[in-house]
Amino acid sequence: MKRISTFIMVLVCAFASAQTIDDVLRFSSEDLQGTPRFQAMGGAFGALGGDLSAINVNPAGSAVFNYNEITFTGTNYHRNNDAFYGGGMTNTTMNDLNFNQAGGVFVFQASDKNPWRKIALAVNYDMVQNFENEFLARGSSSVGIDNYFLNFAQGEPLGPLRTQDGEYIEDAYLDIGSSLGYGPQQAFLGFQAGIIEPVADDDSNTSYYSNANYNSVNQRYVNNTSGYNSKFTFNFSGQYKENLYVGAALNFHSVFYDQVTYFDEDGYNANSLIQSSSFDNLLHTDGSGFSFSLGAIAKLNESVRIGGSYQSPTWYRLRDDTSQRINSNLAVSDISYINFGIVNLYPDYRIQTPAKITGSAALVFGKSGLISFDYSYQDMSQAKLKPSSDPSFADENNYISNTLGVVNTYRIGGEYRIDQVSLRAGYRFEDSPYEDGSTVGELNAYSGGIGYNFGASRIDLSYTRMEQDVNTYFFDGGLDLASLVNRVNTNISLGYSMKF
């Protein structure tokens, strides 16, 4: 009986779908999350402070607190994805309930003779990205999955694509990936699945043709992601005299990301040798990151405040592993032994996201309310995959610098107080990270909320709606099949704050 095991090999070649511009974008952006008050006002807190999630924008904000305070927040995430592909549209929705924020600030008052009126220490956890999402795309196409394998196979000798006498197919799959790289490994899958055939039955053959015959094929693609990017912030700030607040923060990220894609194809011509095929891929990424931030807030008078902050690059160290499985009506009998239990491990790599600069202004109308505005600048062309000595990273970094551009982000928020009740609203706009505005569109977000102050404690509720178009490719290389996905994410958050 054939053995079933998990084989793990370290690939010395860069994996095409694991370290690309997509990874840079995935970990360079942060969702508008945090406390309900922060979310309801569109995250426009750079000149305000006084909220635990505000220290993500400006670390001087913790010195605005007058009392010790703790806050906890839970959020329901609703995803609505309309995928346009092959002349049709498919809608997918999902919900995820998560605990996304917790933190506390400790305020130490000084004597009136001390120019440093108070010092604040804060510790906060924010889930800055929630990767729970899924979309389904289906339709017809004149380009089939056979082209994916042909693109990798042409020019590759047939010999390594065969299994040797007594060699298990899963051993051969891992060995070719380890010794020859990702491209020959994909050619091996296509050949063993019977999707492609050599022109000549000779080990030195380097030309291949497809066993699939079609004018158009029916395709179904499912993309399921899960995981998070969380940030622990350790913050120190102080108030100098009456009108100046300064602060700094150290940020520690923890990353966990899974992406599973399922691709099925049928609808071939009646005389086609291939009548059905499927190709599934699993990517797992985990790692950590570090960044720091500096900021200041100045009160120009009783009504006007301005703020400025610098967010350093985030330096991530990440690890990838991948698994694949494939099948067709012509596949070899033991093709099922190449499955998600057969794991390709890759060397650690690093991502350096660009720095961000934020300028802020706010008008405070006594105890009646306020209006706040933030502007952030981030040059995505400065993002980098490392080590830069890796030739594939050098090529990808060159592509990043020529493809991505400046992301301008605008946030505006307001709050109106009626006795113990606070009514809030906000708006956020973010440019496409792509220079030409393609692939990823502009982001628009609207938010609102309400809070009730009990005196020593407060309860807050917020609603946020974010919309963005994303052109999602089914595979990172070999074939340019893509679906335009209209993403509408709505978050409902409930938080509780207590002074002590």
Tab-separated table of N, CA and C in Angstrom, residues 37 52 248 262 361 369:
chain	number	residue	atom	x	y	z
A	37	ARG	N	-15.426	55.195	18.454
A	37	ARG	CA	-15.345	56.655	18.275
A	37	ARG	C	-14.374	56.997	17.152
A	52	LEU	N	-7.689	55.897	22.334
A	52	LEU	CA	-6.578	54.947	22.288
A	52	LEU	C	-6.158	54.589	20.869
A	248	ALA	N	5.847	59.518	21.324
A	248	ALA	CA	6.517	58.518	20.493
A	248	ALA	C	5.897	57.166	20.794
A	262	TYR	N	-9.538	27.865	-5.348
A	262	TYR	CA	-10.052	26.670	-6.005
A	262	TYR	C	-10.438	27.057	-7.434
A	361	ALA	N	-5.557	69.035	11.442
A	361	ALA	CA	-6.093	70.266	12.014
A	361	ALA	C	-7.475	69.979	12.575
A	369	GLY	N	-18.881	70.258	20.556
A	369	GLY	CA	-18.482	69.358	19.494
A	369	GLY	C	-17.182	69.768	18.847
